[in-house]
Amino acid sequence: MIDSVHLEDVSCPLGCPKNDEFVLSGRDLLHDLPGTFTIVKCRTCGLMRTNPRPTQETIGFYYPDDYGPYLGTRVQQTGPKQTSGIKKLLKPVVKRLFNFNTEALPPLSPGRLLEVGCASGAFLHRMAGQGWQVEGIEFSDKAALAATRLGYYVHAGPLETAPEPRQPFDLIVGWMVLEHLHDPIGGLQKLCEWAKPGACLALSVPNAGSLEFRLFKEKLYALHLPNHLYHFTPETLRQVLEAGGWALENIHHQRLLSNLLASTGYVLRDRGYTRLGQKLIDFPKRAGKWHFALYPLAWLLSAFGQTGRMTIWARKQA
Ligand SMILES: [Zn+2]
């Protein structure tokens, strides 16, 4: 099967002369699909990329239908959830005390919102409930269909083929999506054209400048080879955003340690501790209350910019 996955060699998208250094090589740990992939770093600008990489036509092989993010965002349509009185009272307190920064949003009043990589539509659904007019773009037909069934306009296909919207957007978000794009700068430019003057962009990406990345290397849970084609640090992300027409304004380091535990799980599984390793690998899916218990340590690491993921806000450049 791997013989049919065509790979391409690409140069640094920031237009630097070809001068790369080897960073690491690794495989698909999420689905155990075949192939070994290399991450290189451009010596001129520091941007890391997976190279060579599957082409736009062949990458679908690495997105099986059970690809985690497609499943995790399904909205359960079981009617309004009943919340007890005490839980209702505690909710704002908990929200104030624990800010995980995962889907941090700039303080804007509701307007037109586009989510790139909206998966099955859970975030769109939540934002629509807060008064936003929402639209989505989703690479997976199956996930896009689930989001469309919720009643939202969703373009099924890659960002590259999405048609121009009828009206520009006030806010564009992409949770863990930029690192999947074959042409992140072209994608950002396209989004910039679709944004109102002064519009905001909120993105989350793994932080390849973090302690987690340096510590775990090819065993890093958030590495997702070969699905992740780019591996940003705060500085290289700023350069890519600028080339795409956006000015980086804020970086929020996420306050979650589930990735760190899952990476530890990969290491343990490799050393023969299969059951314990698998338990830790599954941790991000089941963490629940543990996110709260680990919050103080996650907060501390995030204060130094060392957790595995970051959420950024950028503004359309004048
Ligand atoms: Zn470069």
PDB file of N, CA and C in Angstrom, residues 83-91:
ATOM      1  N   THR A  83     -29.117  20.458  33.568  1.00  0.00           N
ATOM      2  CA  THR A  83     -28.043  20.741  34.504  1.00  0.00           C
ATOM      3  C   THR A  83     -28.656  21.053  35.856  1.00  0.00           C
ATOM      4  N   SER A  84     -28.092  20.430  36.885  1.00  0.00           N
ATOM      5  CA  SER A  84     -28.642  20.669  38.213  1.00  0.00           C
ATOM      6  C   SER A  84     -28.298  22.083  38.682  1.00  0.00           C
ATOM      7  N   GLY A  85     -29.071  22.586  39.672  1.00  0.00           N
ATOM      8  CA  GLY A  85     -28.912  23.959  40.162  1.00  0.00           C
ATOM      9  C   GLY A  85     -27.502  24.278  40.608  1.00  0.00           C
ATOM     10  N   ILE A  86     -26.898  23.369  41.381  1.00  0.00           N
ATOM     11  CA  ILE A  86     -25.560  23.622  41.931  1.00  0.00           C
ATOM     12  C   ILE A  86     -24.515  23.690  40.817  1.00  0.00           C
ATOM     13  N   LYS A  87     -24.680  22.793  39.802  1.00  0.00           N
ATOM     14  CA  LYS A  87     -23.739  22.781  38.672  1.00  0.00           C
ATOM     15  C   LYS A  87     -23.815  24.091  37.894  1.00  0.00           C
ATOM     16  N   LYS A  88     -25.062  24.596  37.752  1.00  0.00           N
ATOM     17  CA  LYS A  88     -25.290  25.849  37.031  1.00  0.00           C
ATOM     18  C   LYS A  88     -24.577  27.003  37.741  1.00  0.00           C
ATOM     19  N   LEU A  89     -24.645  26.980  39.085  1.00  0.00           N
ATOM     20  CA  LEU A  89     -24.020  28.023  39.883  1.00  0.00           C
ATOM     21  C   LEU A  89     -22.501  27.940  39.812  1.00  0.00           C
ATOM     22  N   LEU A  90     -21.991  26.700  39.792  1.00  0.00           N
ATOM     23  CA  LEU A  90     -20.532  26.492  39.820  1.00  0.00           C
ATOM     24  C   LEU A  90     -19.855  26.764  38.477  1.00  0.00           C
ATOM     25  N   LYS A  91     -20.622  26.612  37.384  1.00  0.00           N
ATOM     26  CA  LYS A  91     -20.037  26.692  36.038  1.00  0.00           C
ATOM     27  C   LYS A  91     -19.200  27.970  35.810  1.00  0.00           C
TER      28      LYS A  91
END
